[in-house]
Short mmCIF file of C-alpha atoms and ligand atoms in Angstrom, two decimals:
data_model
loop_
_atom_site.label_atom_id
_atom_site.label_comp_id
_atom_site.label_asym_id
_atom_site.label_seq_id
_atom_site.Cartn_x
_atom_site.Cartn_y
_atom_site.Cartn_z
CA MET A 1415 83.31 58.63 72.47
CA THR A 1416 81.99 57.70 75.91
CA ASP A 1417 83.52 56.30 79.04
CA THR A 1418 80.95 54.64 81.27
CA SER A 1419 81.56 54.16 84.96
CA PRO A 1420 79.03 52.88 87.54
CA ASN A 1421 78.55 56.45 88.66
CA GLY A 1422 78.05 58.27 85.43
CA THR A 1423 78.95 58.55 81.82
CA VAL A 1424 81.55 60.89 80.42
CA HIS A 1425 80.89 61.96 76.84
CA VAL A 1426 83.88 63.44 75.14
CA LEU A 1427 83.10 66.22 72.70
CA ALA A 1428 85.27 67.86 70.08
CA ALA A 1429 86.48 71.19 71.40
CA GLY A 1430 85.93 73.96 68.87
CA ASP A 1431 87.82 77.20 68.37
CA PRO A 1432 87.27 79.59 71.29
CA GLY A 1433 89.11 82.43 69.56
CA HIS A 1434 92.40 83.85 70.80
CA VAL A 1435 94.01 82.10 73.77
CA PRO A 1436 97.17 83.96 74.90
CA ALA A 1437 100.57 82.26 74.82
CA GLY A 1438 101.25 80.27 77.99
CA ALA A 1439 97.58 80.30 78.99
CA VAL A 1440 94.79 77.76 78.96
CA LEU A 1441 91.18 78.65 78.29
CA VAL A 1442 88.97 77.06 80.94
CA ALA A 1443 85.38 76.97 79.78
CA ASP A 1444 82.71 78.54 81.98
CA ARG A 1445 80.20 76.77 79.74
CA LEU A 1446 80.18 74.57 76.66
CA VAL A 1447 78.13 75.88 73.74
CA ARG A 1448 77.03 73.09 71.37
CA THR A 1449 77.40 73.88 67.70
CA ASP A 1450 75.85 70.59 66.51
CA GLY A 1451 72.30 71.59 67.34
CA ALA A 1452 71.99 68.93 70.05
CA ALA A 1453 70.25 69.73 73.32
CA PRO A 1454 70.96 71.22 75.76
CA ALA A 1455 72.44 74.07 73.76
CA GLU A 1456 74.64 75.14 76.69
CA ILE A 1457 76.24 72.94 79.30
CA PRO A 1458 77.44 74.59 82.53
CA CYS A 1459 80.97 73.87 83.80
CA PRO A 1460 80.70 74.04 87.61
CA ALA A 1461 84.17 72.55 88.16
CA ALA A 1462 85.86 75.35 86.21
CA ASP A 1463 87.38 76.96 89.34
CA LEU A 1464 88.77 73.59 90.46
CA VAL A 1465 90.31 72.93 87.06
CA ALA A 1466 91.69 76.46 86.88
CA GLY A 1467 93.39 75.86 90.24
CA GLU A 1468 95.09 72.72 88.91
CA LEU A 1469 96.37 74.69 85.94
CA ARG A 1470 97.73 77.57 88.00
CA ARG A 1471 99.57 75.16 90.29
CA ARG A 1472 101.21 73.82 87.12
CA GLY A 1473 102.34 77.30 86.14
CA ALA A 1474 99.80 77.99 83.37
CA ALA A 1475 97.89 81.26 83.18
CA VAL A 1476 94.14 80.84 82.95
CA VAL A 1477 91.58 82.67 80.87
CA ARG A 1478 87.87 82.02 81.13
CA GLY A 1479 85.08 82.06 78.59
CA PRO A 1480 82.62 79.93 76.63
CA LEU A 1481 83.85 77.05 74.47
CA PRO A 1482 82.09 75.87 71.31
CA VAL A 1483 81.84 72.08 71.14
CA ALA A 1484 80.65 69.66 68.49
CA ALA A 1485 79.29 66.12 68.45
CA PRO A 1486 80.97 63.36 70.43
CA GLY A 1487 84.46 63.16 69.05
CA ALA A 1488 87.10 60.50 68.83
CA LEU A 1489 89.72 61.99 71.05
CA GLY A 1490 91.04 58.77 72.53
CA PRO A 1491 91.34 55.14 71.55
CA PRO A 1492 88.06 53.20 71.87
CA GLY A 1493 87.54 51.70 75.29
CA ALA A 1494 90.21 53.76 77.00
CA ALA A 1495 89.45 56.39 79.59
CA PRO A 1496 89.08 59.60 77.65
CA ALA A 1497 92.15 61.75 77.54
CA ALA A 1498 92.78 65.19 76.21
CA ALA A 1499 93.63 65.48 72.54
CA PRO A 1500 97.32 65.61 71.62
CA ASP A 1501 97.22 69.41 71.55
CA GLY A 1502 95.78 69.37 75.09
CA ALA A 1503 92.32 70.59 74.08
CA ALA A 1504 89.53 68.67 75.76
CA ALA A 1505 85.81 68.94 76.26
CA ALA A 1506 83.65 66.43 78.07
CA VAL A 1507 80.26 66.10 79.69
CA LEU A 1508 79.46 64.14 82.82
CA THR A 1509 75.89 62.88 82.69
CA CYS A 1510 75.28 61.76 86.28
CA THR A 1511 74.61 65.31 87.42
CA ALA A 1512 71.47 67.29 86.79
CA PRO A 1513 71.96 69.28 84.65
CA PRO A 1514 74.94 67.50 83.05
CA ALA A 1515 78.26 69.07 84.00
CA GLY A 1516 80.87 69.98 81.42
CA ILE A 1517 84.56 70.67 81.33
CA GLY A 1518 86.42 72.40 78.53
CA LEU A 1519 90.09 73.23 78.06
CA VAL A 1520 91.98 74.80 75.17
CA PRO A 1521 95.67 75.58 75.60
CA GLY A 1522 97.24 78.57 73.90
CA PRO A 1523 100.67 78.46 72.22
CA LEU A 1524 103.83 77.85 74.18
CA ALA A 1525 105.22 80.98 75.84
CA ALA A 1526 108.98 81.46 75.70
CA GLY A 1527 110.53 80.05 78.86
CA GLY A 1528 107.19 79.00 80.40
CA PRO A 1529 105.66 75.59 81.02
CA ASP A 1530 103.81 73.93 78.15
CA PRO A 1531 100.12 74.87 78.48
CA ALA A 1532 99.16 71.74 76.53
CA ASP A 1533 100.85 69.55 79.18
CA ALA A 1534 99.13 71.49 81.94
CA ALA A 1535 95.75 71.12 80.20
CA ARG A 1536 96.21 67.37 79.76
CA ALA A 1537 97.16 66.97 83.42
CA ALA A 1538 94.23 69.11 84.62
CA PHE A 1539 91.80 67.12 82.50
CA ALA A 1540 93.19 63.84 83.85
CA ALA A 1541 92.86 65.13 87.43
CA TRP A 1542 89.23 66.13 86.80
CA ARG A 1543 88.54 62.74 85.25
CA ALA A 1544 90.07 60.86 88.21
CA ALA A 1545 87.85 62.72 90.68
CA ALA A 1546 84.68 62.81 88.55
CA GLY A 1547 81.80 60.40 88.74
CA PRO A 1548 80.89 59.25 92.21
CA THR A 1549 77.99 60.65 94.18
CA ARG A 1550 79.41 62.55 97.14
CA THR A 1551 77.95 63.62 100.41
CA VAL A 1552 78.97 67.01 101.69
CA LEU A 1553 78.65 67.22 105.46
CA LEU A 1554 78.32 70.89 106.17
CA ALA A 1555 79.31 72.09 109.63
CA ALA A 1556 77.13 74.69 111.34
CA PRO A 1557 78.05 77.15 112.70
CA ARG A 1558 80.74 78.05 110.17
CA SER A 1559 82.06 81.14 108.45
CA PHE A 1560 81.59 84.75 109.66
CA CYS A 1561 81.24 85.37 113.40
CA ALA A 1562 79.63 88.45 114.93
CA GLY A 1563 83.01 90.16 115.42
CA VAL A 1564 83.94 89.74 111.77
CA GLU A 1565 80.51 90.86 110.52
CA ARG A 1566 80.93 93.96 112.63
CA ALA A 1567 84.49 94.67 111.51
CA VAL A 1568 83.62 94.37 107.82
CA GLU A 1569 80.54 96.55 108.26
CA ILE A 1570 82.63 99.19 110.03
CA VAL A 1571 84.95 99.51 107.01
CA GLU A 1572 81.99 99.54 104.61
CA ARG A 1573 80.25 102.27 106.59
CA ALA A 1574 83.43 104.31 106.96
CA LEU A 1575 83.85 104.17 103.19
CA ALA A 1576 80.21 105.13 102.60
CA GLN A 1577 80.28 107.99 105.10
CA ARG A 1578 83.78 109.40 104.58
CA GLY A 1579 84.66 108.29 101.07
CA SER A 1580 87.83 106.64 99.83
CA PRO A 1581 90.53 106.25 100.97
CA VAL A 1582 89.79 104.76 104.36
CA TYR A 1583 92.98 103.35 105.86
CA VAL A 1584 92.90 100.06 107.74
CA ARG A 1585 95.77 99.08 110.04
CA LYS A 1586 96.66 95.45 109.20
CA GLN A 1587 94.16 93.11 107.56
CA ILE A 1588 90.71 93.93 108.95
CA VAL A 1589 90.29 90.15 109.38
CA HIS A 1590 92.66 87.43 108.23
CA ASN A 1591 91.05 86.65 104.90
CA THR A 1592 92.45 87.43 101.48
CA HIS A 1593 89.01 87.68 99.84
CA VAL A 1594 87.61 90.05 102.43
CA VAL A 1595 90.69 92.25 102.13
CA ALA A 1596 90.69 92.22 98.31
CA ASP A 1597 86.99 93.05 98.20
CA LEU A 1598 87.34 96.03 100.56
CA GLU A 1599 90.47 97.14 98.72
CA SER A 1600 88.52 97.20 95.46
CA ARG A 1601 86.01 99.50 97.17
CA GLY A 1602 88.57 102.03 98.37
CA ALA A 1603 90.04 100.67 101.61
CA VAL A 1604 93.83 101.00 101.90
CA PHE A 1605 95.50 98.40 104.09
CA VAL A 1606 98.71 99.43 105.82
CA ASP A 1607 101.04 97.61 108.17
CA GLU A 1608 102.02 100.63 110.23
CA LEU A 1609 100.30 103.87 111.19
CA SER A 1610 103.27 105.78 109.77
CA ALA A 1611 101.82 104.98 106.32
CA VAL A 1612 98.58 106.85 107.14
CA PRO A 1613 98.55 110.56 106.25
CA GLU A 1614 98.05 112.96 109.16
CA GLY A 1615 94.37 113.57 109.93
CA ALA A 1616 93.10 110.63 107.81
CA THR A 1617 90.62 107.99 108.95
CA VAL A 1618 92.14 104.71 110.11
CA VAL A 1619 90.29 101.57 111.17
CA PHE A 1620 91.86 99.25 113.74
CA SER A 1621 91.40 95.59 112.82
CA ALA A 1622 89.19 93.05 114.62
CA HIS A 1623 92.27 91.63 116.36
CA GLY A 1624 92.83 94.75 118.49
CA VAL A 1625 95.79 97.03 119.11
CA SER A 1626 98.08 97.84 122.01
CA PRO A 1627 97.80 101.12 123.95
CA ALA A 1628 101.04 102.20 122.23
CA VAL A 1629 99.29 102.06 118.85
CA ARG A 1630 96.35 104.07 120.19
CA ALA A 1631 98.77 106.67 121.53
CA GLU A 1632 100.56 106.89 118.19
CA ALA A 1633 97.23 107.42 116.39
CA ALA A 1634 96.34 110.22 118.83
CA ASP A 1635 99.78 111.84 118.38
CA ARG A 1636 99.33 111.81 114.61
CA ASP A 1637 95.83 113.24 114.85
CA LEU A 1638 94.28 110.27 113.04
CA ARG A 1639 90.51 109.77 113.03
CA VAL A 1640 90.28 106.31 114.56
CA VAL A 1641 87.40 103.92 114.03
CA ASP A 1642 87.96 100.90 116.23
CA ALA A 1643 86.84 97.53 114.80
CA THR A 1644 88.40 95.53 117.64
CA CYS A 1645 86.00 92.71 118.48
CA PRO A 1646 84.33 93.37 121.85
CA LEU A 1647 85.45 89.91 122.96
CA VAL A 1648 89.08 90.87 122.32
CA THR A 1649 88.53 94.14 124.18
CA LYS A 1650 87.27 92.08 127.12
CA VAL A 1651 90.61 90.24 127.25
CA HIS A 1652 92.48 93.57 127.21
CA THR A 1653 90.37 94.71 130.15
CA GLU A 1654 91.23 91.51 132.04
CA ALA A 1655 94.93 92.01 131.28
CA ARG A 1656 94.85 95.47 132.86
CA ARG A 1657 92.86 94.23 135.87
CA TYR A 1658 95.20 91.31 136.56
CA ALA A 1659 98.30 93.47 136.12
CA ASP A 1660 96.87 96.24 138.32
CA ARG A 1661 96.38 93.81 141.21
CA GLY A 1662 100.08 92.93 141.02
CA ASP A 1663 99.91 89.56 139.27
CA THR A 1664 102.21 88.15 136.65
CA VAL A 1665 99.89 87.82 133.65
CA VAL A 1666 100.45 84.67 131.60
CA LEU A 1667 99.05 85.09 128.10
CA ILE A 1668 98.45 81.79 126.32
CA GLY A 1669 98.69 82.37 122.57
CA HIS A 1670 100.81 82.34 119.45
CA ALA A 1671 103.88 84.55 119.26
CA GLY A 1672 103.65 87.21 116.57
CA HIS A 1673 99.86 86.99 116.13
CA GLU A 1674 98.32 90.47 115.98
CA GLU A 1675 95.84 89.80 118.74
CA VAL A 1676 98.65 88.60 121.01
CA GLU A 1677 100.75 91.68 120.19
CA GLY A 1678 97.85 93.90 121.18
CA THR A 1679 97.05 92.09 124.44
CA LEU A 1680 100.73 91.89 125.45
CA GLY A 1681 100.91 95.63 125.02
CA GLU A 1682 98.42 96.31 127.84
CA ALA A 1683 100.95 95.50 130.56
CA PRO A 1684 104.16 94.49 128.79
CA GLU A 1685 106.32 94.57 131.92
CA ARG A 1686 104.04 92.14 133.80
CA THR A 1687 102.93 89.83 130.94
CA VAL A 1688 104.63 86.68 129.67
CA LEU A 1689 103.62 84.67 126.63
CA VAL A 1690 103.25 80.91 126.89
CA GLU A 1691 102.50 78.70 123.89
CA THR A 1692 102.77 75.10 125.09
CA PRO A 1693 102.45 72.96 128.24
CA ALA A 1694 106.27 72.72 128.23
CA ASP A 1695 106.53 76.53 128.28
CA ALA A 1696 104.11 76.58 131.21
CA ALA A 1697 106.02 73.94 133.16
CA ALA A 1698 109.29 75.82 132.74
CA LEU A 1699 107.92 79.26 133.60
CA GLU A 1700 109.63 81.28 136.34
CA VAL A 1701 107.77 84.23 137.90
CA PRO A 1702 108.62 86.70 140.69
CA ASP A 1703 105.81 85.46 142.99
CA PRO A 1704 104.28 82.03 142.21
CA ARG A 1705 101.23 82.85 144.40
CA ARG A 1706 100.30 85.82 142.21
CA VAL A 1707 99.80 84.49 138.71
CA SER A 1708 96.82 84.99 136.41
CA TYR A 1709 96.27 83.74 132.89
CA LEU A 1710 94.54 84.98 129.78
CA THR A 1711 94.21 83.43 126.34
CA GLN A 1712 94.06 84.46 122.71
CA THR A 1713 90.42 84.19 121.60
CA THR A 1714 91.02 81.86 118.64
CA LEU A 1715 92.94 78.93 120.15
CA ALA A 1716 92.09 75.23 120.15
CA VAL A 1717 89.92 74.55 123.19
CA ASP A 1718 91.48 71.16 123.99
CA GLU A 1719 95.10 72.26 123.58
CA THR A 1720 94.53 75.36 125.66
CA ALA A 1721 93.07 73.27 128.48
CA GLU A 1722 96.35 71.32 128.54
CA VAL A 1723 98.36 74.52 128.87
CA VAL A 1724 96.09 75.77 131.67
CA ASP A 1725 96.45 72.41 133.45
CA ALA A 1726 100.24 72.67 133.19
CA LEU A 1727 100.12 76.21 134.57
CA ARG A 1728 97.89 75.14 137.44
CA ALA A 1729 100.21 72.26 138.28
CA ARG A 1730 103.06 74.74 138.47
CA PHE A 1731 101.11 77.55 140.19
CA PRO A 1732 98.26 76.09 142.32
CA ASP A 1733 96.95 79.58 143.14
CA LEU A 1734 96.57 80.40 139.44
CA ARG A 1735 93.66 82.70 138.67
CA GLY A 1736 92.00 83.34 135.33
CA PRO A 1737 88.74 83.97 133.53
CA ALA A 1738 85.72 81.84 134.50
CA SER A 1739 86.23 79.94 131.27
CA ALA A 1740 89.21 80.50 128.97
CA ASP A 1741 88.98 83.59 126.79
CA ILE A 1742 88.47 81.45 123.71
CA CYS A 1743 85.40 83.04 122.20
CA TYR A 1744 81.99 81.54 121.53
CA ALA A 1745 82.54 81.52 117.74
CA THR A 1746 85.87 79.69 117.93
CA THR A 1747 84.42 77.16 120.36
CA ASN A 1748 81.27 76.60 118.30
CA ARG A 1749 83.19 76.10 115.04
CA GLN A 1750 85.43 73.54 116.71
CA ASP A 1751 82.45 71.66 118.17
CA ALA A 1752 80.69 71.66 114.80
CA LEU A 1753 83.81 70.46 113.02
CA ARG A 1754 84.33 67.62 115.50
CA SER A 1755 80.81 66.46 114.78
CA ILE A 1756 81.34 66.22 110.99
CA ALA A 1757 84.99 65.16 110.87
CA GLU A 1758 84.38 61.80 112.46
CA ASP A 1759 82.04 60.85 109.59
CA ALA A 1760 84.07 62.40 106.76
CA ASP A 1761 86.77 60.94 104.50
CA LEU A 1762 88.19 64.39 103.93
CA VAL A 1763 87.70 67.75 105.61
CA LEU A 1764 87.99 71.05 103.75
CA VAL A 1765 88.26 74.22 105.82
CA VAL A 1766 87.73 77.45 103.91
CA GLY A 1767 89.98 80.16 105.30
CA SER A 1768 93.26 81.96 104.76
CA HIS A 1769 96.62 80.68 105.92
CA ASN A 1770 97.21 83.44 108.46
CA SER A 1771 93.84 82.81 110.10
CA SER A 1772 94.49 81.24 113.49
CA ASN A 1773 90.97 79.97 114.08
CA SER A 1774 90.87 78.40 110.61
CA GLN A 1775 94.22 76.68 111.11
CA ARG A 1776 92.97 75.29 114.44
CA LEU A 1777 90.03 73.67 112.62
CA VAL A 1778 92.36 71.88 110.22
CA GLU A 1779 94.55 70.65 113.08
CA LEU A 1780 91.53 69.48 115.06
CA ALA A 1781 90.29 67.33 112.18
CA ARG A 1782 93.75 65.88 111.65
CA ARG A 1783 94.16 65.10 115.36
CA GLY A 1784 90.94 63.12 115.05
CA GLY A 1785 92.45 61.13 112.16
CA THR A 1786 90.67 62.74 109.20
CA PRO A 1787 92.77 64.23 106.38
CA ALA A 1788 92.08 67.96 106.30
CA HIS A 1789 93.16 70.93 104.22
CA LEU A 1790 92.84 74.69 104.49
CA VAL A 1791 91.73 76.31 101.23
CA ASP A 1792 91.41 80.00 100.49
CA ASP A 1793 88.83 79.18 97.86
CA THR A 1794 87.76 76.49 95.39
CA GLY A 1795 90.90 76.97 93.30
CA ASP A 1796 93.06 75.59 96.14
CA ILE A 1797 91.24 72.24 96.21
CA ARG A 1798 93.32 69.50 94.61
CA ALA A 1799 91.42 66.93 92.63
CA ASP A 1800 93.60 64.14 94.04
CA TRP A 1801 92.29 64.91 97.58
CA LEU A 1802 88.78 64.18 96.29
CA ALA A 1803 89.48 60.90 94.51
CA GLY A 1804 88.01 58.24 96.80
CA ALA A 1805 86.46 60.76 99.21
CA ALA A 1806 82.78 59.81 99.29
CA THR A 1807 81.98 62.08 102.23
CA VAL A 1808 83.54 65.52 102.33
CA GLY A 1809 83.29 67.52 105.55
CA LEU A 1810 83.09 71.23 104.83
CA THR A 1811 83.43 74.22 107.12
CA ALA A 1812 84.89 77.72 107.16
CA GLY A 1813 86.83 79.79 109.65
CA ALA A 1814 85.27 82.84 111.31
CA SER A 1815 86.85 85.22 108.80
CA ALA A 1816 85.86 83.34 105.61
CA PRO A 1817 82.84 84.69 103.67
CA PRO A 1818 79.89 82.28 103.41
CA GLY A 1819 79.81 82.63 99.62
CA LEU A 1820 83.13 80.80 99.34
CA VAL A 1821 81.58 77.73 100.97
CA GLU A 1822 78.70 77.84 98.50
CA ALA A 1823 81.22 78.07 95.67
CA VAL A 1824 82.99 74.92 96.89
CA ILE A 1825 79.71 73.00 96.89
CA THR A 1826 78.91 74.24 93.39
CA ALA A 1827 82.35 73.16 92.14
CA LEU A 1828 82.02 69.69 93.69
CA GLY A 1829 78.78 69.44 91.71
CA GLY A 1830 80.93 69.56 88.58
CA LEU A 1831 82.51 66.25 89.60
CA GLY A 1832 79.35 64.28 90.25
CA ARG A 1833 76.09 64.31 92.14
CA VAL A 1834 76.34 66.00 95.55
CA ALA A 1835 74.04 65.46 98.52
CA VAL A 1836 74.46 68.26 101.06
CA ARG A 1837 73.71 67.50 104.70
CA GLU A 1838 74.09 70.29 107.22
CA ARG A 1839 74.83 69.30 110.80
CA GLU A 1840 74.08 72.12 113.21
CA THR A 1841 75.54 71.70 116.69
CA THR A 1842 74.33 75.04 118.00
CA ARG A 1843 72.64 78.18 116.71
CA GLU A 1844 74.43 81.50 117.04
CA THR A 1845 72.47 84.64 117.83
CA VAL A 1846 75.32 86.91 118.98
CA ARG A 1847 75.34 90.41 117.45
CA PHE A 1848 77.54 93.34 118.43
CA THR A 1849 76.61 96.99 118.16
CA LEU A 1850 78.63 99.24 115.90
CA PRO A 1851 80.93 101.93 117.32
CA SER A 1852 79.28 105.35 117.52
CA ALA A 1853 81.70 106.74 114.89
CA VAL A 1854 79.89 104.81 112.14
CA ARG A 1855 76.51 104.11 113.73
CA ARG A 1856 74.43 106.62 111.77
CA PRO A 1857 73.02 104.93 108.65
O1 0K2 B 3359 91.74 83.54 113.80
P1 0K2 B 3359 92.48 84.80 113.77
O2 0K2 B 3359 92.68 85.38 115.15
O3 0K2 B 3359 93.78 84.72 113.05
O4 0K2 B 3359 91.62 85.92 113.05
P2 0K2 B 3359 90.67 85.86 111.78
O5 0K2 B 3359 90.97 84.76 110.89
O6 0K2 B 3359 90.72 87.24 111.22
O7 0K2 B 3359 89.23 85.60 112.38
C1 0K2 B 3359 88.50 86.57 113.03
C2 0K2 B 3359 88.90 86.69 114.45
C3 0K2 B 3359 89.35 88.07 114.76
C4 0K2 B 3359 89.55 88.28 116.22
O8 0K2 B 3359 89.49 87.47 117.07
FE1 SF4 B 3360 85.34 88.14 118.05
FE2 SF4 B 3360 85.60 85.52 118.34
FE3 SF4 B 3360 85.00 86.51 115.98
FE4 SF4 B 3360 87.43 86.91 117.03
S1 SF4 B 3360 86.53 84.96 116.39
S2 SF4 B 3360 86.16 88.41 116.00
S3 SF4 B 3360 86.92 87.10 119.20
S4 SF4 B 3360 83.71 86.64 117.83
#
């Protein structure tokens, strides 16, 4: 059976037996293998990660593998949009892509107390079908993804592992990205929240977000071998904090309460530093001497919002002093500029990054402030097919802690929904590189 739309034809195939599918799970095909001798013998399934995400959100476990398929089947009434078979199994091929893109689903038996995998499979197939067909443009922001500070931090952990062997302890997430952390964990890094979890004398890496002097002192007391992955641009803010405090100023730190970078910077001169998050906070601030006030900022804030807070501070304290430009770093600024340039032409913006990543969250908010729907996704599996229905132009970027490969994976998955034209829009070229700390510099 076929379902023809102006943007492509969906051929529905009969799903064969993939072998054992566990109870409560749905098999999502990585590829369809034709058993009827028709060409091509194998059909790739680029949207498999997207479909798997739909299933997981519906409570079904997912297993992956090939799916045998036979000749076009009769899985729905003639003329109707193809639906999954009554048992939830479905296989289909979308012909507007080159090569054709497949999808295949086979639910396992019902698990006691769990959701019905057949229902989940039917819903996932319907979601894929609703989003499949149209040619999409992906507007790719550049710069995006890893910054120099993140590259350096990840390399520091990799080198520490190579030189000292596992385990290498890392205080907090080395950068705020679940994939980066899981990858390093699988290679022997052990992430801890507190130094008390690190055995005496062991190697510990401080994360890219920096630490307070109190944490450094604790590491020295416990005889830990410290490798510091604090980004040099965060270290610069710590240096400013000490300088401003030493000259007798009240130091106003603009940032988000509870963020690790803020905790570290606050710790440089805790008795002289106050945290301010909004223009209202700034307007209400009381200090011992209004003529002696300096400000600093977290490195990963929104440039436009921070300017408003600085303006409010300056209105309150006309003698306010601060860095020549805010401490928002080059990478944060560049990713925001690049996003602004694509968001205005996009129907939907996807930002690849983790939910605790400040700079990634700021990108989502920036797009939304400009009127474009935007979502933060850890990876392809977080993308909801209903966001894509009707989105002819998808803006795509990634926060500074999100690996570039995840962006490529999103583009590949979108290719399983229809033809994709990728246009990169580069607003500036980054050449910043930081040297490694001496502790790990030897090859
Ligand atoms: O944006 P955040 O400060 O939350 O941090 P990440 O997502 O880890 O990005 C890298 C920046 C680290 C230091 O500034
Ligand atoms: Fe350094 Fe900026 Fe990257 Fe943070 S976002 S690690 S401050 S370059």
